[in-house]
Amino acid sequence: MVKLTVFTPAYNRAHTLPRTYRSLLGQICKDFIWLIVDDGSTDGTAALVKSWMRQDNGFEIQYIYKENGGMHTAHNTAYENIHTELNVCIDSDDCMGENAVALILEKWESVKERGYAGLIGLDADFDGKVIGAGFPANLQETTLSGYYAAGGSGDKKLVYRTDVIKRYPPYPTFAGEKYVALAYKYTLIDQDYKLAVLNRVLCNVEYQADGSSRNMLRQYLKNPKGFAFWRTVTMRYPTSRKRLVIDCVHYCSSSQIAKNRNYIKESPKRLLTVFCTPFGWVLTAYIKRKAVG
């Protein structure tokens, strides 16, 4: 039985998706399914993927098309359709790390009886340089939020048990918006489970100029309800007092951009929200000036 699904949300990435495909073809262990969730592409992604599905790849390719709704909705669709024990997301402009499938499955077999939600591994750039900080040599287990609270940095590759990630609510959707932080689910899982540390590179990444990580200020303006929602989650589960205040200021700002007059009443930290409201207006002005400029 195949134990791992590699899923790839794709939106108009026909020009980068072939390298993701090649990185999967290059895996020594092909005990996985590749699920592509096409988030409304108009650039020939469907024809490209279907041509690969006719090839003898050594692994099964599954393809699902959906109307464009943003990365988080593609993740929702993926989780609804994954049935393997484990899953990992490799974005449509990234590559599966060398021998990563074998590394994941071997590590999981050694720790699966310990009640972990999954594994946490490393991302690196295309030159092999680890993104952000690595893991301390003696670190055996952690949560994602605990890793960052302890001084960690940079994106990390998360491999989750499918039964665990399906246990938590799907990413919410807001009319007219296409962004909710993927960390929403990960934060909820952190409250109940730990991740086993796999101190190896599982993914090689490249940040696209039109990707959301490069356009965050514009995302704040386009998706204020989604961002305000995310800040309510981080305010419920703060990693430090400083982080709580920062998140509250952002909550105020996103709520103001969304023109939500009830944001103080809806806040999980009402008194702090009252205090942070003026700072939220300052942040809102900054975002509007910089995003437009």
PDB file of C-alpha atoms in Angstrom:
ATOM      1  CA  MET A   1       0.000   0.000   0.000  1.00  0.00           C
ATOM      2  CA  VAL A   2       1.298   3.455  -0.918  1.00  0.00           C
ATOM      3  CA  LYS A   3       1.919   5.456   2.272  1.00  0.00           C
ATOM      4  CA  LEU A   4       2.666   8.972   1.015  1.00  0.00           C
ATOM      5  CA  THR A   5       0.823  11.529  -1.093  1.00  0.00           C
ATOM      6  CA  VAL A   6       2.850  14.418  -2.469  1.00  0.00           C
ATOM      7  CA  PHE A   7       0.316  17.113  -3.299  1.00  0.00           C
ATOM      8  CA  THR A   8       0.912  20.196  -5.392  1.00  0.00           C
ATOM      9  CA  PRO A   9      -1.480  23.155  -5.597  1.00  0.00           C
ATOM     10  CA  ALA A  10      -0.999  24.807  -8.984  1.00  0.00           C
ATOM     11  CA  TYR A  11      -2.215  28.088 -10.420  1.00  0.00           C
ATOM     12  CA  ASN A  12      -0.783  29.070 -13.810  1.00  0.00           C
ATOM     13  CA  ARG A  13       2.511  27.336 -13.140  1.00  0.00           C
ATOM     14  CA  ALA A  14       2.867  25.352 -16.367  1.00  0.00           C
ATOM     15  CA  HIS A  15       6.281  26.994 -16.783  1.00  0.00           C
ATOM     16  CA  THR A  16       7.631  25.736 -13.408  1.00  0.00           C
ATOM     17  CA  LEU A  17       5.641  22.545 -12.818  1.00  0.00           C
ATOM     18  CA  PRO A  18       7.918  20.441 -15.107  1.00  0.00           C
ATOM     19  CA  ARG A  19      10.821  20.779 -12.683  1.00  0.00           C
ATOM     20  CA  THR A  20       8.596  19.577  -9.847  1.00  0.00           C
ATOM     21  CA  TYR A  21       7.709  16.608 -12.054  1.00  0.00           C
ATOM     22  CA  ARG A  22      11.362  15.903 -12.870  1.00  0.00           C
ATOM     23  CA  SER A  23      12.275  15.958  -9.186  1.00  0.00           C
ATOM     24  CA  LEU A  24       9.651  13.289  -8.542  1.00  0.00           C
ATOM     25  CA  LEU A  25      10.834  11.198 -11.477  1.00  0.00           C
ATOM     26  CA  GLY A  26      14.299  11.333  -9.921  1.00  0.00           C
ATOM     27  CA  GLN A  27      13.204   9.834  -6.592  1.00  0.00           C
ATOM     28  CA  ILE A  28      14.852   6.500  -5.872  1.00  0.00           C
ATOM     29  CA  CYS A  29      11.775   5.404  -3.923  1.00  0.00           C
ATOM     30  CA  LYS A  30       8.558   5.846  -5.885  1.00  0.00           C
ATOM     31  CA  ASP A  31       6.220   4.638  -3.146  1.00  0.00           C
ATOM     32  CA  PHE A  32       4.009   7.729  -3.410  1.00  0.00           C
ATOM     33  CA  ILE A  33       1.083   9.311  -5.239  1.00  0.00           C
ATOM     34  CA  TRP A  34       1.412  12.734  -6.834  1.00  0.00           C
ATOM     35  CA  LEU A  35      -1.796  14.745  -6.514  1.00  0.00           C
ATOM     36  CA  ILE A  36      -2.005  17.986  -8.479  1.00  0.00           C
ATOM     37  CA  VAL A  37      -4.808  20.341  -7.439  1.00  0.00           C
ATOM     38  CA  ASP A  38      -5.284  22.802 -10.297  1.00  0.00           C
ATOM     39  CA  ASP A  39      -6.668  25.994  -8.744  1.00  0.00           C
ATOM     40  CA  GLY A  40      -8.319  27.339 -11.894  1.00  0.00           C
ATOM     41  CA  SER A  41      -5.273  27.579 -14.170  1.00  0.00           C
ATOM     42  CA  THR A  42      -5.712  29.021 -17.665  1.00  0.00           C
ATOM     43  CA  ASP A  43      -2.214  28.364 -19.004  1.00  0.00           C
ATOM     44  CA  GLY A  44      -2.344  24.775 -20.202  1.00  0.00           C
ATOM     45  CA  THR A  45      -1.596  23.119 -16.874  1.00  0.00           C
ATOM     46  CA  ALA A  46      -4.341  20.530 -17.433  1.00  0.00           C
ATOM     47  CA  ALA A  47      -2.972  19.370 -20.801  1.00  0.00           C
ATOM     48  CA  LEU A  48       0.557  19.229 -19.413  1.00  0.00           C
ATOM     49  CA  VAL A  49      -0.396  17.092 -16.419  1.00  0.00           C
ATOM     50  CA  LYS A  50      -2.593  14.796 -18.488  1.00  0.00           C
ATOM     51  CA  SER A  51       0.319  14.173 -20.865  1.00  0.00           C
ATOM     52  CA  TRP A  52       2.395  13.034 -17.884  1.00  0.00           C
ATOM     53  CA  MET A  53      -0.422  10.796 -16.693  1.00  0.00           C
ATOM     54  CA  ARG A  54      -0.067   8.827 -19.941  1.00  0.00           C
ATOM     55  CA  GLN A  55       3.610   8.125 -19.208  1.00  0.00           C
ATOM     56  CA  ASP A  56       5.102   5.231 -17.239  1.00  0.00           C
ATOM     57  CA  ASN A  57       6.349   7.318 -14.314  1.00  0.00           C
ATOM     58  CA  GLY A  58       6.726   4.655 -11.657  1.00  0.00           C
ATOM     59  CA  PHE A  59       4.160   6.458  -9.483  1.00  0.00           C
ATOM     60  CA  GLU A  60       0.485   7.329  -9.794  1.00  0.00           C
ATOM     61  CA  ILE A  61      -0.517  10.863 -10.812  1.00  0.00           C
ATOM     62  CA  GLN A  62      -3.916  12.202  -9.784  1.00  0.00           C
ATOM     63  CA  TYR A  63      -5.329  15.468 -11.134  1.00  0.00           C
ATOM     64  CA  ILE A  64      -8.185  17.584  -9.761  1.00  0.00           C
ATOM     65  CA  TYR A  65      -9.416  20.837 -11.286  1.00  0.00           C
ATOM     66  CA  LYS A  66     -11.256  23.403  -9.172  1.00  0.00           C
ATOM     67  CA  GLU A  67     -12.304  27.023  -9.573  1.00  0.00           C
ATOM     68  CA  ASN A  68      -9.684  29.507  -8.434  1.00  0.00           C
ATOM     69  CA  GLY A  69      -9.984  30.212  -4.734  1.00  0.00           C
ATOM     70  CA  GLY A  70      -6.447  30.587  -3.405  1.00  0.00           C
ATOM     71  CA  MET A  71      -3.828  28.301  -1.958  1.00  0.00           C
ATOM     72  CA  HIS A  72      -5.772  27.461   1.201  1.00  0.00           C
ATOM     73  CA  THR A  73      -8.779  26.227  -0.776  1.00  0.00           C
ATOM     74  CA  ALA A  74      -6.488  24.019  -2.862  1.00  0.00           C
ATOM     75  CA  HIS A  75      -5.203  22.539   0.396  1.00  0.00           C
ATOM     76  CA  ASN A  76      -8.788  21.898   1.489  1.00  0.00           C
ATOM     77  CA  THR A  77      -9.427  20.027  -1.765  1.00  0.00           C
ATOM     78  CA  ALA A  78      -6.222  18.043  -1.378  1.00  0.00           C
ATOM     79  CA  TYR A  79      -7.041  16.924   2.155  1.00  0.00           C
ATOM     80  CA  GLU A  80     -10.531  15.877   1.062  1.00  0.00           C
ATOM     81  CA  ASN A  81      -9.001  13.564  -1.554  1.00  0.00           C
ATOM     82  CA  ILE A  82      -5.899  12.163   0.152  1.00  0.00           C
ATOM     83  CA  HIS A  83      -6.219   8.651   1.579  1.00  0.00           C
ATOM     84  CA  THR A  84      -2.611   7.638   2.198  1.00  0.00           C
ATOM     85  CA  GLU A  85      -1.135   7.519   5.695  1.00  0.00           C
ATOM     86  CA  LEU A  86       1.090  10.579   5.137  1.00  0.00           C
ATOM     87  CA  ASN A  87       0.991  13.694   2.994  1.00  0.00           C
ATOM     88  CA  VAL A  88       3.388  16.492   2.126  1.00  0.00           C
ATOM     89  CA  CYS A  89       2.934  19.628   0.019  1.00  0.00           C
ATOM     90  CA  ILE A  90       5.510  20.445  -2.649  1.00  0.00           C
ATOM     91  CA  ASP A  91       4.599  23.704  -4.347  1.00  0.00           C
ATOM     92  CA  SER A  92       4.390  24.009  -8.114  1.00  0.00           C
ATOM     93  CA  ASP A  93       7.600  26.035  -8.353  1.00  0.00           C
ATOM     94  CA  ASP A  94       9.614  23.775  -6.000  1.00  0.00           C
ATOM     95  CA  CYS A  95      11.406  20.447  -6.226  1.00  0.00           C
ATOM     96  CA  MET A  96      11.230  17.360  -4.049  1.00  0.00           C
ATOM     97  CA  GLY A  97      14.606  17.035  -2.371  1.00  0.00           C
ATOM     98  CA  GLU A  98      17.055  14.361  -3.448  1.00  0.00           C
ATOM     99  CA  ASN A  99      15.893  10.970  -2.131  1.00  0.00           C
ATOM    100  CA  ALA A 100      13.342  12.797   0.045  1.00  0.00           C
ATOM    101  CA  VAL A 101      10.583  10.193  -0.320  1.00  0.00           C
ATOM    102  CA  ALA A 102      12.848   7.443   0.991  1.00  0.00           C
ATOM    103  CA  LEU A 103      14.045   9.678   3.832  1.00  0.00           C
ATOM    104  CA  ILE A 104      10.449  10.450   4.855  1.00  0.00           C
ATOM    105  CA  LEU A 105       9.269   6.852   4.796  1.00  0.00           C
ATOM    106  CA  GLU A 106      12.338   5.511   6.586  1.00  0.00           C
ATOM    107  CA  LYS A 107      12.091   8.110   9.353  1.00  0.00           C
ATOM    108  CA  TRP A 108       8.364   7.586   9.753  1.00  0.00           C
ATOM    109  CA  GLU A 109       8.748   3.844  10.202  1.00  0.00           C
ATOM    110  CA  SER A 110      11.156   4.504  13.087  1.00  0.00           C
ATOM    111  CA  VAL A 111       8.868   6.941  14.963  1.00  0.00           C
ATOM    112  CA  LYS A 112       5.276   6.195  13.912  1.00  0.00           C
ATOM    113  CA  GLU A 113       4.417   4.390  17.158  1.00  0.00           C
ATOM    114  CA  ARG A 114       5.267   7.446  19.290  1.00  0.00           C
ATOM    115  CA  GLY A 115       2.091   9.418  18.600  1.00  0.00           C
ATOM    116  CA  TYR A 116       3.579  12.177  16.435  1.00  0.00           C
ATOM    117  CA  ALA A 117       1.442  14.212  14.040  1.00  0.00           C
ATOM    118  CA  GLY A 118       4.155  13.725  11.438  1.00  0.00           C
ATOM    119  CA  LEU A 119       7.617  14.986  10.571  1.00  0.00           C
ATOM    120  CA  ILE A 120       9.292  18.360  10.214  1.00  0.00           C
ATOM    121  CA  GLY A 121      12.202  18.656   7.780  1.00  0.00           C
ATOM    122  CA  LEU A 122      14.249  21.323   6.028  1.00  0.00           C
ATOM    123  CA  ASP A 123      13.742  23.488   2.954  1.00  0.00           C
ATOM    124  CA  ALA A 124      16.763  24.619   0.957  1.00  0.00           C
ATOM    125  CA  ASP A 125      17.258  26.842  -2.071  1.00  0.00           C
ATOM    126  CA  PHE A 126      18.287  25.427  -5.435  1.00  0.00           C
ATOM    127  CA  ASP A 127      21.948  25.731  -4.445  1.00  0.00           C
ATOM    128  CA  GLY A 128      21.362  23.562  -1.385  1.00  0.00           C
ATOM    129  CA  LYS A 129      21.547  26.345   1.209  1.00  0.00           C
ATOM    130  CA  VAL A 130      19.093  25.724   4.062  1.00  0.00           C
ATOM    131  CA  ILE A 131      16.320  28.321   4.265  1.00  0.00           C
ATOM    132  CA  GLY A 132      16.593  30.181   7.571  1.00  0.00           C
ATOM    133  CA  ALA A 133      17.995  28.281  10.550  1.00  0.00           C
ATOM    134  CA  GLY A 134      18.515  24.540  10.708  1.00  0.00           C
ATOM    135  CA  PHE A 135      17.664  22.305  13.639  1.00  0.00           C
ATOM    136  CA  PRO A 136      19.837  22.005  16.753  1.00  0.00           C
ATOM    137  CA  ALA A 137      21.808  18.771  16.522  1.00  0.00           C
ATOM    138  CA  ASN A 138      20.092  17.209  19.543  1.00  0.00           C
ATOM    139  CA  LEU A 139      16.531  18.237  18.682  1.00  0.00           C
ATOM    140  CA  GLN A 140      14.400  15.102  18.307  1.00  0.00           C
ATOM    141  CA  GLU A 141      10.882  16.526  18.457  1.00  0.00           C
ATOM    142  CA  THR A 142       9.151  19.899  18.371  1.00  0.00           C
ATOM    143  CA  THR A 143       6.034  21.750  17.329  1.00  0.00           C
ATOM    144  CA  LEU A 144       6.208  24.204  14.460  1.00  0.00           C
ATOM    145  CA  SER A 145       5.296  27.153  16.693  1.00  0.00           C
ATOM    146  CA  GLY A 146       7.663  25.928  19.399  1.00  0.00           C
ATOM    147  CA  TYR A 147      10.516  25.788  16.907  1.00  0.00           C
ATOM    148  CA  TYR A 148       9.995  29.431  15.909  1.00  0.00           C
ATOM    149  CA  ALA A 149       9.432  30.556  19.506  1.00  0.00           C
ATOM    150  CA  ALA A 150      12.819  29.060  20.388  1.00  0.00           C
ATOM    151  CA  GLY A 151      14.552  31.179  17.745  1.00  0.00           C
ATOM    152  CA  GLY A 152      14.087  29.086  14.634  1.00  0.00           C
ATOM    153  CA  SER A 153      13.554  30.751  11.276  1.00  0.00           C
ATOM    154  CA  GLY A 154      12.778  30.044   7.665  1.00  0.00           C
ATOM    155  CA  ASP A 155      10.197  27.823   6.005  1.00  0.00           C
ATOM    156  CA  LYS A 156      10.234  24.175   7.012  1.00  0.00           C
ATOM    157  CA  LYS A 157       8.788  21.166   5.219  1.00  0.00           C
ATOM    158  CA  LEU A 158       5.903  19.511   7.069  1.00  0.00           C
ATOM    159  CA  VAL A 159       4.839  15.910   6.563  1.00  0.00           C
ATOM    160  CA  TYR A 160       1.547  15.183   8.308  1.00  0.00           C
ATOM    161  CA  ARG A 161      -0.436  12.113   9.144  1.00  0.00           C
ATOM    162  CA  THR A 162      -3.529  12.346   7.004  1.00  0.00           C
ATOM    163  CA  ASP A 163      -5.848  11.208   9.785  1.00  0.00           C
ATOM    164  CA  VAL A 164      -4.536  13.992  12.017  1.00  0.00           C
ATOM    165  CA  ILE A 165      -4.796  16.837   9.546  1.00  0.00           C
ATOM    166  CA  LYS A 166      -8.329  15.781   8.574  1.00  0.00           C
ATOM    167  CA  ARG A 167      -9.336  15.936  12.230  1.00  0.00           C
ATOM    168  CA  TYR A 168      -9.142  19.747  12.280  1.00  0.00           C
ATOM    169  CA  PRO A 169     -11.469  22.263  10.594  1.00  0.00           C
ATOM    170  CA  PRO A 170     -10.845  23.147   6.943  1.00  0.00           C
ATOM    171  CA  TYR A 171      -9.466  26.543   6.044  1.00  0.00           C
ATOM    172  CA  PRO A 172     -12.327  29.066   6.068  1.00  0.00           C
ATOM    173  CA  THR A 173     -13.264  31.024   2.980  1.00  0.00           C
ATOM    174  CA  PHE A 174     -14.296  34.672   2.781  1.00  0.00           C
ATOM    175  CA  ALA A 175     -16.267  36.114  -0.125  1.00  0.00           C
ATOM    176  CA  GLY A 176     -14.042  37.960  -2.558  1.00  0.00           C
ATOM    177  CA  GLU A 177     -10.835  36.876  -0.821  1.00  0.00           C
ATOM    178  CA  LYS A 178      -8.230  34.237  -1.690  1.00  0.00           C
ATOM    179  CA  TYR A 179      -5.861  34.043   1.252  1.00  0.00           C
ATOM    180  CA  VAL A 180      -5.885  32.395   4.660  1.00  0.00           C
ATOM    181  CA  ALA A 181      -2.596  31.470   6.326  1.00  0.00           C
ATOM    182  CA  LEU A 182      -1.787  27.785   5.942  1.00  0.00           C
ATOM    183  CA  ALA A 183      -0.363  27.912   9.456  1.00  0.00           C
ATOM    184  CA  TYR A 184      -3.941  27.994  10.780  1.00  0.00           C
ATOM    185  CA  LYS A 185      -4.211  24.201  10.718  1.00  0.00           C
ATOM    186  CA  TYR A 186      -0.613  23.729  11.837  1.00  0.00           C
ATOM    187  CA  THR A 187      -1.187  25.941  14.881  1.00  0.00           C
ATOM    188  CA  LEU A 188      -4.232  23.933  15.928  1.00  0.00           C
ATOM    189  CA  ILE A 189      -2.310  20.674  15.537  1.00  0.00           C
ATOM    190  CA  ASP A 190       0.542  22.113  17.625  1.00  0.00           C
ATOM    191  CA  GLN A 191      -1.786  22.306  20.626  1.00  0.00           C
ATOM    192  CA  ASP A 192      -2.253  18.515  20.637  1.00  0.00           C
ATOM    193  CA  TYR A 193       0.733  16.912  18.927  1.00  0.00           C
ATOM    194  CA  LYS A 194       4.452  17.157  18.330  1.00  0.00           C
ATOM    195  CA  LEU A 195       6.425  16.511  15.166  1.00  0.00           C
ATOM    196  CA  ALA A 196       9.449  14.249  14.869  1.00  0.00           C
ATOM    197  CA  VAL A 197      12.484  16.111  13.547  1.00  0.00           C
ATOM    198  CA  LEU A 198      14.001  14.912  10.275  1.00  0.00           C
ATOM    199  CA  ASN A 199      17.177  16.934   9.924  1.00  0.00           C
ATOM    200  CA  ARG A 200      17.443  16.560   6.153  1.00  0.00           C
ATOM    201  CA  VAL A 201      16.484  18.673   3.148  1.00  0.00           C
ATOM    202  CA  LEU A 202      13.120  17.502   1.831  1.00  0.00           C
ATOM    203  CA  CYS A 203      12.385  20.321  -0.610  1.00  0.00           C
ATOM    204  CA  ASN A 204      14.288  22.803  -2.753  1.00  0.00           C
ATOM    205  CA  VAL A 205      12.411  26.078  -3.103  1.00  0.00           C
ATOM    206  CA  GLU A 206      12.376  29.195  -5.229  1.00  0.00           C
ATOM    207  CA  TYR A 207      10.188  32.180  -4.379  1.00  0.00           C
ATOM    208  CA  GLN A 208       8.419  33.519  -7.462  1.00  0.00           C
ATOM    209  CA  ALA A 209       8.085  37.258  -8.070  1.00  0.00           C
ATOM    210  CA  ASP A 210       4.318  36.848  -8.301  1.00  0.00           C
ATOM    211  CA  GLY A 211       4.055  34.566  -5.268  1.00  0.00           C
ATOM    212  CA  SER A 212       2.171  35.604  -2.138  1.00  0.00           C
ATOM    213  CA  SER A 213       5.324  35.768  -0.005  1.00  0.00           C
ATOM    214  CA  ARG A 214       6.677  38.528  -2.285  1.00  0.00           C
ATOM    215  CA  ASN A 215       3.472  40.566  -2.252  1.00  0.00           C
ATOM    216  CA  MET A 216       2.363  40.438   1.360  1.00  0.00           C
ATOM    217  CA  LEU A 217       1.393  44.094   1.725  1.00  0.00           C
ATOM    218  CA  ARG A 218      -0.934  43.869  -1.267  1.00  0.00           C
ATOM    219  CA  GLN A 219      -2.319  40.646   0.192  1.00  0.00           C
ATOM    220  CA  TYR A 220      -3.194  42.554   3.377  1.00  0.00           C
ATOM    221  CA  LEU A 221      -5.346  44.912   1.315  1.00  0.00           C
ATOM    222  CA  LYS A 222      -6.921  42.208  -0.845  1.00  0.00           C
ATOM    223  CA  ASN A 223      -7.678  39.717   1.929  1.00  0.00           C
ATOM    224  CA  PRO A 224      -8.297  41.615   5.188  1.00  0.00           C
ATOM    225  CA  LYS A 225     -10.938  39.230   6.541  1.00  0.00           C
ATOM    226  CA  GLY A 226      -8.648  36.261   6.042  1.00  0.00           C
ATOM    227  CA  PHE A 227      -5.786  38.023   7.783  1.00  0.00           C
ATOM    228  CA  ALA A 228      -7.989  39.202  10.654  1.00  0.00           C
ATOM    229  CA  PHE A 229      -9.184  35.621  11.119  1.00  0.00           C
ATOM    230  CA  TRP A 230      -5.602  34.367  11.238  1.00  0.00           C
ATOM    231  CA  ARG A 231      -4.669  36.969  13.864  1.00  0.00           C
ATOM    232  CA  THR A 232      -7.520  35.813  16.108  1.00  0.00           C
ATOM    233  CA  VAL A 233      -5.958  32.349  16.010  1.00  0.00           C
ATOM    234  CA  THR A 234      -2.468  33.577  16.880  1.00  0.00           C
ATOM    235  CA  MET A 235      -3.919  35.731  19.662  1.00  0.00           C
ATOM    236  CA  ARG A 236      -5.569  32.643  21.161  1.00  0.00           C
ATOM    237  CA  TYR A 237      -2.281  30.749  21.062  1.00  0.00           C
ATOM    238  CA  PRO A 238       0.457  33.382  21.580  1.00  0.00           C
ATOM    239  CA  THR A 239       4.078  32.294  21.655  1.00  0.00           C
ATOM    240  CA  SER A 240       5.187  35.379  23.629  1.00  0.00           C
ATOM    241  CA  ARG A 241       3.780  38.645  25.000  1.00  0.00           C
ATOM    242  CA  LYS A 242       5.592  40.602  22.321  1.00  0.00           C
ATOM    243  CA  ARG A 243       4.149  38.413  19.589  1.00  0.00           C
ATOM    244  CA  LEU A 244       0.673  38.777  21.097  1.00  0.00           C
ATOM    245  CA  VAL A 245       0.845  42.581  20.913  1.00  0.00           C
ATOM    246  CA  ILE A 246       2.149  42.497  17.331  1.00  0.00           C
ATOM    247  CA  ASP A 247      -0.617  40.138  16.278  1.00  0.00           C
ATOM    248  CA  CYS A 248      -3.232  42.297  17.991  1.00  0.00           C
ATOM    249  CA  VAL A 249      -2.025  45.399  16.125  1.00  0.00           C
ATOM    250  CA  HIS A 250      -2.264  43.446  12.866  1.00  0.00           C
ATOM    251  CA  TYR A 251      -5.729  42.217  13.847  1.00  0.00           C
ATOM    252  CA  CYS A 252      -6.833  45.810  14.376  1.00  0.00           C
ATOM    253  CA  SER A 253      -5.365  46.884  11.058  1.00  0.00           C
ATOM    254  CA  SER A 254      -6.887  44.025   9.022  1.00  0.00           C
ATOM    255  CA  SER A 255     -10.258  44.553  10.707  1.00  0.00           C
ATOM    256  CA  GLN A 256     -10.097  48.259   9.886  1.00  0.00           C
ATOM    257  CA  ILE A 257      -9.250  47.520   6.250  1.00  0.00           C
ATOM    258  CA  ALA A 258     -12.181  45.080   6.167  1.00  0.00           C
ATOM    259  CA  LYS A 259     -14.396  47.812   7.681  1.00  0.00           C
ATOM    260  CA  ASN A 260     -15.502  45.493  10.466  1.00  0.00           C
ATOM    261  CA  ARG A 261     -17.029  47.711  13.138  1.00  0.00           C
ATOM    262  CA  ASN A 262     -17.433  44.779  15.531  1.00  0.00           C
ATOM    263  CA  TYR A 263     -13.787  43.772  15.659  1.00  0.00           C
ATOM    264  CA  ILE A 264     -13.300  44.736  19.318  1.00  0.00           C
ATOM    265  CA  LYS A 265     -16.312  42.667  20.349  1.00  0.00           C
ATOM    266  CA  GLU A 266     -15.111  39.747  18.207  1.00  0.00           C
ATOM    267  CA  SER A 267     -11.529  39.878  19.483  1.00  0.00           C
ATOM    268  CA  PRO A 268     -10.264  37.094  21.769  1.00  0.00           C
ATOM    269  CA  LYS A 269      -8.353  39.846  23.662  1.00  0.00           C
ATOM    270  CA  ARG A 270     -10.778  42.765  23.909  1.00  0.00           C
ATOM    271  CA  LEU A 271      -8.898  45.035  26.317  1.00  0.00           C
ATOM    272  CA  LEU A 272      -5.656  44.610  24.421  1.00  0.00           C
ATOM    273  CA  THR A 273      -7.519  45.323  21.188  1.00  0.00           C
ATOM    274  CA  VAL A 274      -8.792  48.621  22.559  1.00  0.00           C
ATOM    275  CA  PHE A 275      -5.218  49.555  23.498  1.00  0.00           C
ATOM    276  CA  CYS A 276      -3.829  48.501  20.102  1.00  0.00           C
ATOM    277  CA  THR A 277      -6.490  50.177  17.955  1.00  0.00           C
ATOM    278  CA  PRO A 278      -4.540  53.459  17.396  1.00  0.00           C
ATOM    279  CA  PHE A 279      -1.452  51.460  16.412  1.00  0.00           C
ATOM    280  CA  GLY A 280      -3.640  49.514  14.013  1.00  0.00           C
ATOM    281  CA  TRP A 281      -4.595  52.728  12.237  1.00  0.00           C
ATOM    282  CA  VAL A 282      -0.915  53.631  11.915  1.00  0.00           C
ATOM    283  CA  LEU A 283      -0.154  50.209  10.442  1.00  0.00           C
ATOM    284  CA  THR A 284      -3.113  50.509   8.082  1.00  0.00           C
ATOM    285  CA  ALA A 285      -1.821  53.839   6.764  1.00  0.00           C
ATOM    286  CA  TYR A 286       1.640  52.338   6.281  1.00  0.00           C
ATOM    287  CA  ILE A 287       0.284  49.317   4.415  1.00  0.00           C
ATOM    288  CA  LYS A 288      -1.822  51.440   2.078  1.00  0.00           C
ATOM    289  CA  ARG A 289       1.052  53.800   1.324  1.00  0.00           C
ATOM    290  CA  LYS A 290       3.623  51.060   0.691  1.00  0.00           C
ATOM    291  CA  ALA A 291       1.325  48.679  -1.194  1.00  0.00           C
ATOM    292  CA  VAL A 292       0.205  51.349  -3.601  1.00  0.00           C
ATOM    293  CA  GLY A 293       3.665  52.819  -3.966  1.00  0.00           C
TER     294      GLY A 293
END
